[in-house]
XYZ file of N, CA, C and O in Angstrom:
840
model
N 0.759 -1.175 -0.018
C 0.046 -0.187 0.094
C 0.840 1.279 -0.063
O 1.745 1.451 0.810
N 0.660 1.979 -0.964
C 1.338 3.263 -0.983
C 1.286 4.213 0.285
O 0.236 4.094 0.796
N 2.322 4.956 0.604
C 2.130 5.965 1.816
C 1.542 7.070 1.358
O 2.127 7.766 0.463
N 0.359 7.561 1.865
C -0.246 8.862 1.557
C 0.613 9.953 1.863
O 1.330 10.024 3.008
N 0.706 10.882 0.897
C 1.560 12.086 1.146
C 0.486 13.306 0.707
O -0.142 13.278 -0.255
N 0.531 14.350 1.576
C -0.293 15.430 1.252
C 0.367 16.727 1.813
O 0.555 16.931 2.966
N 0.742 17.821 0.847
C 1.220 19.018 1.093
C 0.006 19.827 1.880
O -1.103 19.881 1.275
N 0.171 20.426 2.992
C -0.711 21.274 3.551
C -0.299 22.643 3.471
O 0.652 23.105 3.957
N -1.245 23.542 2.605
C -0.650 24.841 2.198
C -1.361 25.916 2.969
O -2.274 25.791 3.772
N -0.814 27.065 2.630
C -1.574 28.364 3.073
C -1.391 28.403 4.598
O -2.368 28.808 5.395
N -0.462 27.933 5.304
C -0.226 27.993 6.757
C 0.590 29.373 6.996
O 1.279 29.922 6.091
N 0.548 29.577 8.363
C 1.338 30.811 8.734
C 2.778 30.305 9.000
O 2.850 29.309 9.563
N 3.672 31.177 8.724
C 5.056 30.919 9.070
C 5.281 31.102 10.560
O 4.627 31.944 11.275
N 6.362 30.416 11.019
C 6.861 30.388 12.399
C 5.582 30.094 13.264
O 5.439 30.841 14.255
N 4.763 29.203 12.903
C 3.622 28.963 13.877
C 3.576 27.476 14.066
O 3.724 26.624 13.393
N 2.697 27.006 15.303
C 2.779 25.562 15.680
C 1.390 25.174 15.096
O 0.382 25.685 15.297
N 1.493 23.763 14.626
C 0.310 23.145 14.066
C 0.304 21.622 14.638
O 1.380 20.983 14.913
N -0.927 21.236 14.830
C -1.118 19.703 15.054
C -2.058 19.189 14.255
O -2.909 19.864 13.653
N -1.685 17.980 13.736
C -2.567 17.309 12.757
C -3.105 15.947 13.115
O -2.382 15.281 13.936
N -4.294 15.554 12.704
C -4.830 14.259 12.847
C -5.445 13.941 11.511
O -5.811 14.792 10.667
N -5.541 12.593 11.168
C -6.030 12.159 9.884
C -7.224 10.968 10.171
O -7.171 10.334 11.067
N -8.105 10.990 9.022
C -9.204 10.176 9.183
C -9.229 9.360 7.844
O -9.072 10.054 6.779
N -9.437 8.161 7.843
C -9.587 7.234 6.560
C -10.990 7.128 6.211
O -12.000 7.022 7.144
N -11.307 7.327 4.995
C -12.687 7.163 4.315
C -12.732 6.161 3.261
O -11.880 6.120 2.353
N -13.694 5.298 3.351
C -13.998 4.325 2.043
C -15.429 4.458 1.828
O -16.160 5.298 2.149
N -15.694 3.458 1.015
C -17.084 3.476 0.447
C -18.166 3.317 1.580
O -19.507 3.601 1.319
N -17.899 2.628 2.702
C -18.878 2.449 3.858
C -18.872 3.597 4.804
O -19.797 3.515 5.882
N -18.032 4.617 4.705
C -18.008 5.765 5.622
C -16.616 6.171 6.279
O -15.671 5.717 5.593
N -16.660 6.949 7.148
C -15.426 7.415 7.832
C -15.097 6.465 9.026
O -15.809 6.233 9.802
N -13.687 6.330 8.840
C -13.178 5.497 10.126
C -12.799 6.526 11.237
O -13.036 7.661 11.108
N -12.284 5.877 12.362
C -11.912 6.780 13.460
C -10.744 7.706 13.112
O -9.877 7.448 12.369
N -10.628 8.940 13.851
C -9.637 9.796 13.622
C -8.434 9.163 14.307
O -8.299 8.359 15.389
N -7.081 9.393 13.715
C -5.874 9.115 14.329
C -5.623 10.097 15.635
O -6.351 10.990 15.856
N -4.472 9.579 16.244
C -4.194 10.683 17.341
C -3.509 11.702 16.735
O -3.122 11.775 15.600
N -3.583 12.914 17.514
C -2.834 14.234 16.875
C -1.355 13.890 16.824
O -0.709 13.163 17.586
N -0.752 14.675 15.816
C 0.588 14.518 15.548
C 1.298 15.435 16.799
O 0.615 16.094 17.544
N 2.637 15.162 16.872
C 3.289 16.139 17.641
C 3.384 17.460 17.208
O 2.961 17.698 15.912
N 3.546 18.496 17.946
C 3.597 19.962 17.401
C 4.710 20.106 16.360
O 5.684 19.514 16.551
N 4.212 20.713 15.288
C 5.122 20.926 14.128
C 5.168 22.438 13.887
O 4.100 23.079 13.750
N 6.402 23.080 14.109
C 6.477 24.562 13.769
C 6.991 24.810 12.362
O 8.051 24.279 11.842
N 6.126 25.610 11.678
C 6.576 26.080 10.353
C 7.847 26.944 10.420
O 8.094 27.520 11.395
N 8.556 27.076 9.286
C 9.717 27.775 9.316
C 9.542 29.306 9.185
O 8.423 29.610 8.767
N 10.521 29.942 9.617
C 10.544 31.447 9.408
C 10.691 31.847 7.809
O 11.123 31.059 7.150
N 10.239 33.020 7.592
C 10.140 33.324 6.287
C 10.235 34.867 6.027
O 10.356 35.612 7.133
N 10.444 35.456 4.847
C 10.530 36.910 4.646
C 9.106 37.562 5.043
O 8.039 36.610 5.157
N 8.948 38.706 5.516
C 7.723 39.274 5.899
C 6.691 39.343 4.729
O 6.998 39.322 3.600
N 5.440 39.615 5.127
C 4.448 39.910 4.019
C 4.447 41.341 3.652
O 5.354 42.085 4.067
N 3.755 41.673 2.719
C 3.728 43.052 2.169
C 3.156 44.025 3.062
O 2.169 43.772 3.756
N 3.774 45.270 3.178
C 3.110 46.368 3.934
C 1.819 46.733 3.358
O 1.593 46.462 2.083
N 0.994 47.434 4.159
C -0.222 48.028 3.351
C 0.143 49.274 2.538
O 1.244 49.766 2.620
N -1.026 49.740 1.961
C -0.687 50.807 0.871
C -0.222 52.023 1.712
O -0.655 52.498 2.735
N 0.824 52.773 1.168
C 1.240 53.874 1.870
C 0.534 55.258 1.596
O -0.285 55.243 0.672
N 0.589 56.128 2.424
C -0.029 57.409 2.274
C 1.091 58.429 2.270
O 1.812 58.468 3.197
N 1.035 59.463 1.353
C 2.010 60.307 1.142
C 1.735 61.756 0.750
O 0.555 61.955 0.278
N 2.491 62.648 1.097
C 2.106 64.052 0.556
C 3.499 64.830 0.764
O 4.380 64.564 1.508
N 3.543 65.936 -0.150
C 4.708 66.898 -0.012
C 4.609 67.750 1.209
O 3.637 68.374 1.615
N 5.673 67.649 2.125
C 5.557 68.591 3.375
C 6.452 69.776 3.110
O 6.151 70.762 3.876
N 7.142 69.811 1.999
C 7.817 70.974 1.521
C 8.371 70.767 0.114
O 8.301 69.588 -0.251
N 8.847 71.701 -0.477
C 9.372 71.442 -1.890
C 10.403 70.528 -1.991
O 11.413 70.489 -1.300
N 10.204 69.327 -2.797
C 11.191 68.316 -2.816
C 11.145 67.391 -1.640
O 12.146 66.503 -1.722
N 10.352 67.398 -0.623
C 10.401 66.489 0.604
C 8.988 65.843 0.651
O 7.920 66.585 0.668
N 9.035 64.454 0.685
C 7.605 63.726 0.610
C 7.745 62.989 2.009
O 8.652 62.370 2.337
N 6.555 63.016 2.759
C 6.604 62.159 3.962
C 5.565 61.049 3.591
O 4.416 61.241 3.220
N 5.951 59.733 4.026
C 5.237 58.661 3.738
C 4.892 58.034 5.046
O 5.670 57.889 5.807
N 3.694 57.413 5.154
C 3.255 56.652 6.258
C 2.670 55.359 5.753
O 1.989 55.328 4.742
N 2.875 54.246 6.331
C 2.223 52.905 6.091
C 2.113 52.027 7.272
O 2.950 52.003 8.113
N 1.101 51.091 7.043
C 0.952 50.159 8.279
C 1.830 48.861 8.009
O 2.037 48.412 7.001
N 2.552 48.414 9.101
C 3.280 47.272 9.034
C 2.727 46.070 8.448
O 1.492 46.053 8.341
N 3.564 45.071 7.805
C 2.874 43.929 7.246
C 2.042 43.116 8.408
O 2.263 43.328 9.549
N 1.036 42.271 7.811
C 0.428 41.470 8.626
C 1.363 40.514 9.438
O 0.895 40.109 10.689
N 2.304 40.157 8.845
C 3.303 39.220 9.719
C 4.750 39.597 9.308
O 5.118 40.022 8.288
N 5.696 39.537 10.221
C 7.096 39.799 10.105
C 7.878 38.512 9.691
O 9.052 38.506 9.575
N 7.190 37.432 9.379
C 7.731 36.105 9.021
C 8.380 35.330 10.193
O 9.125 34.488 9.825
N 8.205 35.881 11.414
C 8.758 35.063 12.488
C 10.147 35.677 12.776
O 10.836 35.187 13.713
N 10.647 36.638 12.085
C 12.070 37.247 12.417
C 11.902 38.759 12.337
O 11.173 39.391 11.449
N 12.654 39.380 13.324
C 12.624 40.849 13.332
C 12.803 41.511 12.007
O 13.666 41.243 11.205
N 11.903 42.509 11.737
C 12.272 43.443 10.477
C 13.514 44.152 10.706
O 13.706 44.731 11.724
N 14.382 44.183 9.543
C 15.576 44.908 9.622
C 15.546 46.280 9.060
O 15.982 47.195 9.558
N 14.626 46.331 7.943
C 14.539 47.689 7.200
C 13.430 47.663 6.185
O 12.855 46.496 5.880
N 12.982 48.684 5.639
C 12.181 48.765 4.538
C 12.880 49.171 3.124
O 13.799 49.980 3.268
N 12.242 48.859 2.099
C 12.640 49.411 0.757
C 11.484 50.234 0.276
O 10.380 49.741 0.161
N 11.771 51.492 0.007
C 10.839 52.496 -0.443
C 11.111 52.585 -1.986
O 12.119 53.361 -2.287
N 10.237 52.329 -2.842
C 10.373 52.513 -4.249
C 9.624 53.702 -4.826
O 8.559 53.895 -4.539
N 10.360 54.523 -5.648
C 9.772 55.631 -6.266
C 10.000 55.710 -7.716
O 11.007 55.313 -8.125
N 8.919 56.220 -8.413
C 8.864 56.062 -9.924
C 8.390 57.480 -10.370
O 7.261 57.935 -9.871
N 9.130 58.261 -10.903
C 8.559 59.466 -11.498
C 7.444 59.385 -12.521
O 7.631 58.519 -13.449
N 6.265 59.896 -12.253
C 5.131 59.897 -13.315
C 5.693 60.493 -14.498
O 5.844 61.714 -14.531
N 5.465 59.782 -15.630
C 5.618 60.476 -16.884
C 7.172 60.665 -17.283
O 7.530 61.238 -18.355
N 8.016 60.043 -16.589
C 9.500 60.098 -16.888
C 9.696 59.303 -18.065
O 9.009 58.311 -18.514
N 10.883 59.715 -18.811
C 11.150 59.262 -20.031
C 11.668 57.727 -19.930
O 11.326 56.917 -20.691
N 12.573 57.593 -18.913
C 13.159 56.151 -18.786
C 12.285 55.055 -18.041
O 12.495 54.034 -18.059
N 11.243 55.652 -17.330
C 10.398 54.861 -16.304
C 11.269 54.140 -15.400
O 10.967 53.066 -14.843
N 12.417 54.669 -14.999
C 13.255 53.847 -14.086
C 12.856 54.292 -12.617
O 12.130 55.067 -12.428
N 13.214 53.229 -11.727
C 12.847 53.438 -10.393
C 14.030 53.685 -9.473
O 15.191 53.323 -9.917
N 13.696 54.141 -8.341
C 14.874 54.330 -7.397
C 14.348 53.731 -5.931
O 13.246 54.104 -5.558
N 15.233 52.906 -5.447
C 14.968 52.379 -4.139
C 15.613 52.993 -2.991
O 16.816 53.297 -3.063
N 15.031 53.382 -1.879
C 15.612 53.963 -0.694
C 15.450 53.028 0.480
O 14.358 52.461 0.582
N 16.508 52.789 1.033
C 16.500 52.039 2.428
C 16.045 52.914 3.561
O 16.522 54.010 3.821
N 14.944 52.355 4.274
C 14.437 53.081 5.414
C 14.393 52.210 6.671
O 13.997 51.088 6.658
N 15.118 52.749 7.781
C 15.228 52.035 8.999
C 14.741 52.826 10.104
O 15.428 53.151 10.938
N 13.465 53.172 9.931
C 12.832 54.065 11.023
C 12.771 53.433 12.375
O 13.054 53.990 13.391
N 12.665 52.076 12.397
C 12.605 51.194 13.601
C 11.631 51.536 14.582
O 11.579 51.246 15.792
N 10.449 52.191 14.201
C 9.416 52.425 15.244
C 8.783 51.194 15.608
O 8.465 51.252 16.865
N 8.929 50.157 15.049
C 8.268 48.965 15.454
C 9.202 48.235 16.722
O 8.667 47.342 17.397
N 10.267 48.876 16.838
C 11.066 48.351 17.981
C 11.011 49.095 19.262
O 11.584 48.781 20.218
N 10.205 50.215 19.278
C 10.197 51.058 20.410
C 9.299 50.576 21.494
O 8.194 50.775 21.605
N 9.933 49.791 22.459
C 9.248 49.195 23.538
C 9.902 49.759 24.700
O 11.061 50.390 24.794
N 9.304 49.476 25.940
C 9.795 50.119 27.154
C 11.255 49.790 27.485
O 12.031 50.558 27.958
N 11.625 48.567 27.215
C 12.991 48.018 27.342
C 13.816 48.071 26.208
O 14.957 47.550 26.258
N 13.256 48.608 25.127
C 14.203 48.555 23.937
C 14.140 47.247 23.003
O 14.881 47.342 22.132
N 13.481 46.387 23.391
C 13.450 45.012 22.787
C 12.478 45.128 21.638
O 11.694 46.069 21.508
N 12.737 44.128 20.639
C 11.743 43.947 19.435
C 10.252 43.784 19.889
O 10.238 42.745 20.528
N 9.389 44.314 19.247
C 8.083 43.916 19.497
C 7.177 44.124 18.221
O 6.963 45.470 17.940
N 6.829 43.056 17.580
C 6.109 43.379 16.296
C 4.568 43.624 16.768
O 3.969 42.805 17.481
N 3.962 44.570 16.302
C 2.596 44.871 16.587
C 1.804 45.179 15.213
O 2.153 46.026 14.562
N 0.868 44.369 15.143
C -0.047 44.704 13.976
C -0.750 45.950 14.007
O -1.118 46.350 15.149
N -0.803 46.674 12.980
C -1.596 47.895 12.918
C -0.702 48.963 13.165
O -1.060 50.138 13.126
N 0.601 48.757 13.577
C 1.590 49.895 13.764
C 1.758 50.660 12.457
O 1.977 50.106 11.505
N 1.968 51.978 12.598
C 2.170 52.889 11.225
C 3.639 53.335 11.352
O 4.163 53.923 12.497
N 4.328 53.124 10.326
C 5.807 53.497 10.235
C 5.641 54.976 9.390
O 4.709 55.282 8.675
N 6.825 55.657 9.505
C 6.870 56.882 8.781
C 8.215 57.207 8.135
O 9.320 56.523 8.832
N 8.390 57.571 7.004
C 9.615 57.897 6.448
C 9.576 59.334 5.691
O 8.514 59.599 5.117
N 10.663 60.097 5.741
C 10.769 61.249 5.028
C 11.777 61.095 3.903
O 12.916 60.864 4.267
N 11.210 61.446 2.671
C 12.264 61.159 1.611
C 12.532 62.683 0.881
O 11.582 63.346 0.800
N 13.737 62.895 0.723
C 14.302 64.364 0.409
C 14.887 64.164 -0.898
O 15.089 63.250 -1.631
N 15.259 65.553 -1.348
C 15.965 65.486 -2.670
C 15.065 65.122 -3.845
O 15.567 64.608 -4.848
N 13.831 65.332 -3.696
C 12.993 65.062 -4.985
C 12.788 66.261 -5.767
O 12.925 67.308 -5.333
N 12.165 66.050 -6.966
C 11.706 66.968 -7.791
C 10.439 67.720 -7.342
O 9.506 67.044 -7.244
N 10.557 68.990 -6.872
C 9.314 69.646 -6.285
C 8.200 69.658 -7.370
O 7.144 70.031 -6.874
N 8.499 69.733 -8.714
C 7.364 69.838 -9.614
C 6.832 68.537 -10.268
O 6.146 68.480 -11.036
N 7.349 67.396 -9.576
C 7.214 66.092 -10.220
C 6.247 65.196 -9.407
O 6.198 65.215 -8.080
N 5.286 64.549 -10.047
C 4.526 63.533 -9.355
C 5.280 62.190 -9.260
O 5.822 61.806 -10.184
N 4.950 61.465 -8.238
C 5.755 60.122 -8.013
C 4.760 59.071 -7.600
O 3.701 59.152 -7.015
N 5.140 57.836 -7.972
C 4.395 56.577 -7.489
C 5.386 55.990 -6.424
O 6.580 55.770 -6.652
N 4.820 55.526 -5.209
C 5.586 54.920 -4.207
C 5.186 53.574 -3.738
O 3.835 53.394 -3.826
N 5.876 52.728 -3.423
C 5.367 51.474 -2.915
C 6.620 50.959 -1.898
O 7.677 51.376 -1.978
N 6.070 50.054 -0.899
C 7.215 49.664 0.050
C 7.143 48.232 0.311
O 6.255 47.548 0.010
N 8.318 47.683 0.558
C 8.481 46.351 0.889
C 9.291 46.140 2.222
O 10.202 47.033 2.401
N 9.042 45.181 2.962
C 9.619 45.003 4.354
C 10.700 43.806 4.020
O 10.673 42.945 3.178
N 11.847 43.953 4.958
C 12.866 43.021 4.778
C 13.229 42.510 6.177
O 13.298 43.156 7.106
N 13.484 41.271 6.369
C 14.116 40.634 7.505
C 15.302 39.840 7.131
O 15.745 39.857 6.050
N 15.767 38.944 8.097
C 16.980 38.220 7.884
C 16.714 37.043 6.960
O 17.725 36.499 6.352
N 15.584 36.694 6.594
C 15.279 35.563 5.796
C 14.956 36.181 4.148
O 14.666 35.330 3.454
N 14.911 37.531 4.140
C 14.836 37.987 2.713
C 13.913 39.187 2.542
O 13.424 39.719 3.700
N 13.593 39.547 1.361
C 12.645 40.673 1.126
C 11.388 40.061 0.821
O 11.050 39.050 0.259
N 10.364 40.780 1.375
C 8.968 40.408 1.213
C 8.522 40.968 -0.123
O 9.273 41.738 -0.730
N 7.278 40.728 -0.484
C 6.722 41.233 -1.656
C 6.400 42.674 -1.588
O 6.164 43.238 -0.321
N 6.330 43.460 -2.700
C 6.051 44.975 -2.752
C 4.553 44.994 -2.267
O 3.759 44.280 -2.753
N 4.390 45.991 -1.626
C 2.983 46.360 -1.221
C 2.402 47.202 -2.368
O 2.841 47.414 -3.289
N 1.037 47.629 -2.230
C 0.336 48.410 -3.160
C 0.956 49.670 -3.206
O 1.722 50.265 -2.355
N 0.750 50.316 -4.396
C 1.483 51.662 -4.765
C 0.491 52.740 -4.623
O -0.904 52.537 -4.423
N 0.899 53.931 -4.267
C 0.121 55.237 -4.153
C 0.806 56.264 -5.089
O 2.056 56.258 -5.210
N 0.158 57.265 -5.476
C 0.530 58.409 -6.156
C 0.710 59.650 -5.319
O -0.410 59.852 -4.538
N 1.723 60.251 -5.389
C 1.808 61.574 -4.560
C 1.996 62.660 -5.512
O 3.046 62.698 -6.340
N 1.247 63.730 -5.358
C 1.388 64.921 -6.463
C 1.733 66.159 -5.568
O 1.558 66.118 -4.556
N 2.449 67.007 -6.274
C 2.658 68.376 -5.668
C 1.554 69.048 -5.262
O 0.402 68.788 -5.814
N 1.640 69.828 -4.211
C 0.556 70.473 -3.825
C -0.142 71.411 -4.644
O -1.308 71.707 -4.563
N 0.687 72.147 -5.508
C 0.284 73.181 -6.301
C 0.642 72.729 -7.679
O 1.441 72.027 -7.985
N -0.132 73.373 -8.606
C 0.095 73.198 -10.062
C 1.257 74.044 -10.556
O 1.114 75.313 -10.325
N 2.246 73.739 -11.067
C 3.327 74.593 -11.514
C 3.441 74.566 -13.148
O 3.545 73.278 -13.618
N 3.527 75.646 -13.632
C 3.781 75.628 -15.073
C 5.203 75.477 -15.373
O 6.062 75.678 -14.579
N 5.509 74.901 -16.505
C 7.067 74.833 -16.876
C 7.780 76.063 -17.080
O 7.100 77.101 -17.344
N 8.931 76.238 -16.845
C 9.783 77.344 -16.987
C 10.051 77.599 -18.446
O 9.760 76.703 -19.247
N 10.707 78.636 -18.805
C 10.965 79.035 -20.217
C 12.206 78.055 -20.785
O 13.056 77.711 -20.027
N 12.000 77.516 -22.022
C 13.015 76.932 -22.589
C 14.184 77.809 -22.984
O 13.983 79.112 -22.997
N 15.384 77.372 -23.427
C 16.566 78.098 -23.748
C 16.175 78.835 -25.265
O 15.213 78.442 -25.833
N 16.982 79.736 -25.423
C 16.712 80.492 -26.628
C 16.999 79.649 -27.904
O 18.056 78.736 -27.906
N 16.066 79.611 -28.898
C 16.361 78.810 -30.140
C 17.523 79.238 -30.833
O 17.923 80.338 -31.087
N 18.347 78.223 -31.253
C 19.630 78.443 -32.155
C 19.544 77.575 -33.455
O 18.693 76.437 -33.475
N 20.165 77.985 -34.465
C 20.107 77.208 -35.722
C 20.933 76.002 -35.800
O 22.089 76.170 -35.473
N 20.353 75.055 -35.953
C 21.171 73.722 -36.176
C 21.640 73.488 -37.606
O 22.719 73.034 -37.798
N 20.590 73.812 -38.430
C 20.937 73.534 -39.904
C 20.176 74.765 -40.598
O 18.907 74.855 -40.383
N 20.754 75.380 -41.669
C 20.024 76.326 -42.269
C 19.975 76.088 -43.799
O 21.117 75.848 -44.495
N 18.723 75.977 -44.383
C 18.702 75.481 -45.793
C 17.907 76.662 -46.526
O 17.361 77.506 -45.848
N 17.635 76.542 -47.775
C 17.039 77.679 -48.663
C 15.393 77.886 -48.115
O 14.963 79.008 -48.207
N 14.733 76.801 -47.841
C 13.318 76.937 -47.490
C 13.078 76.289 -46.184
O 11.877 76.075 -45.881
N 14.128 75.976 -45.418
C 13.833 75.221 -44.054
C 15.069 75.540 -43.228
O 16.219 75.675 -43.606
N 14.675 75.913 -41.892
C 15.559 76.063 -40.828
C 15.206 75.068 -39.735
O 14.198 74.888 -39.310
N 16.253 74.266 -39.460
C 16.316 73.285 -38.187
C 16.646 73.970 -37.006
O 17.884 74.511 -36.832
N 15.890 74.134 -35.941
C 16.194 74.748 -34.692
C 16.558 73.642 -33.628
O 15.937 72.624 -33.765
N 17.283 74.160 -32.417
C 17.251 73.477 -31.305
C 17.187 74.250 -30.002
O 17.682 75.545 -30.197
N 16.944 73.822 -28.948
C 16.978 74.588 -27.724
C 17.069 73.720 -26.565
O 16.803 72.350 -26.730
N 17.463 74.268 -25.435
C 17.428 73.540 -24.140
C 16.199 73.528 -23.483
O 15.254 74.298 -23.583
N 15.979 72.452 -22.834
C 14.586 72.133 -21.945
C 14.768 73.195 -20.840
O 15.779 73.481 -20.392
N 13.518 73.512 -20.306
C 13.522 74.404 -19.158
C 14.082 73.857 -18.012
O 14.171 72.495 -17.766
N 14.687 74.662 -16.996
C 15.276 74.175 -15.849
C 14.457 73.225 -15.037
O 14.717 72.474 -14.128
N 13.049 73.576 -14.912
C 12.088 72.685 -14.349
C 10.884 72.665 -15.260
O 10.386 73.450 -15.812
N 10.379 71.274 -15.337
C 9.318 71.053 -16.399
C 7.875 71.285 -15.890
O 6.942 71.175 -16.645
N 7.662 71.734 -14.656
C 6.357 71.849 -13.959
C 5.854 70.524 -13.577
O 6.588 69.457 -13.618
N 4.583 70.314 -13.188
C 3.811 69.062 -12.812
C 3.886 68.178 -14.001
O 3.322 68.535 -15.020
N 4.171 66.921 -13.808
C 3.815 65.964 -14.756
C 4.741 65.820 -15.967
O 4.544 64.993 -16.730
N 5.771 66.647 -16.098
C 6.732 66.534 -17.113
C 6.315 67.375 -18.327
O 5.109 67.941 -18.478
N 7.009 67.523 -19.419
C 6.671 68.219 -20.459
C 5.962 67.536 -21.529
O 6.429 66.271 -21.878
N 4.809 67.927 -22.153
C 4.051 67.238 -23.093
C 4.350 67.609 -24.386
O 4.419 66.777 -25.357
N 4.566 68.879 -24.667
C 4.862 69.263 -26.049
C 5.526 70.698 -26.034
O 5.465 71.375 -24.967
N 6.000 71.092 -27.031
C 6.522 72.476 -27.142
C 5.651 73.189 -28.384
O 5.256 72.704 -29.268
N 5.435 74.611 -28.194
C 4.872 75.291 -29.148
C 5.888 76.264 -29.607
O 6.722 76.899 -28.959
N 5.849 76.392 -31.093
C 6.809 77.103 -31.664
C 6.119 78.387 -32.496
O 5.163 78.040 -33.162
N 6.574 79.573 -32.052
C 6.086 80.797 -32.817
C 7.172 81.382 -33.738
O 8.240 81.534 -33.324
N 6.932 81.829 -34.963
C 7.743 82.487 -35.881
C 6.978 83.448 -36.682
O 5.802 83.598 -36.850
N 7.911 84.423 -37.055
C 7.448 85.568 -37.747
C 8.412 85.888 -38.897
O 9.686 85.831 -38.593
N 7.985 86.497 -39.954
C 8.974 86.907 -41.007
C 9.087 88.301 -40.930
O 8.193 89.095 -40.813
N 10.288 88.784 -41.134
C 10.547 90.283 -41.141
C 12.072 90.496 -40.798
O 12.840 89.545 -40.802
N 12.311 91.613 -40.450
C 13.716 92.015 -40.306
C 14.032 92.241 -38.757
O 15.181 92.444 -38.275
N 13.083 92.041 -37.762
C 13.235 92.367 -36.327
C 12.261 91.638 -35.489
O 11.131 91.203 -36.132
N 12.178 91.598 -34.202
C 11.140 91.031 -33.378
C 10.463 92.307 -32.592
O 9.801 92.154 -31.687
N 10.808 93.432 -33.155
C 10.448 94.786 -32.371
C 8.893 94.965 -32.443
O 8.316 95.247 -31.450
N 8.300 94.660 -33.618
C 6.834 94.924 -33.722
C 6.037 93.758 -33.047
O 6.528 92.619 -32.641
N 4.558 93.989 -32.861
C 3.805 93.214 -32.133
C 3.759 91.813 -32.754
O 3.563 91.669 -33.943
N 3.641 90.716 -31.980
C 3.591 89.332 -32.265
C 2.045 89.040 -32.307
O 1.711 88.065 -32.310
């Protein structure tokens, strides 16, 4: 008779379980076995933090808050990774920042105490004050990185128009066509540059009204 094998899935990590088994045939259910000895599942990376909430607290500075993961995987959290992606960026590249706020460790004796529902806080600096960002957070312990949590968008508090571009200069001059180039504005305003508008007039100067 083959030995029955059954993976029991969706258990909590670093938790104790007891199991018993019952045999069933065409005539009904047999008696239950005795409980197994206690079995402790292994420790693991933490689960995902909850969705962060953020806002600009000053130009180029964003404050994020998020609720800690549902489980720390059975091992103390060491730090968080906060990922930011500029909305409308040309390269769509992301930047990860290491955050070690450690608020989850603040107990009366300084020892580690994981508390569900606790809210972490991080302040991210040197951001573009005219740019919107997407943020998401993942928790890390000694067993690895947990999954990324849900993302949130943070927009500047005010709408900023782009600055003026650089003066147009001639790149190539032909008999019936002129190719121009110019530098982008020093700040693009909220959401990045969508397009440029070019105005031209024919004549001997720019003194008269446009």
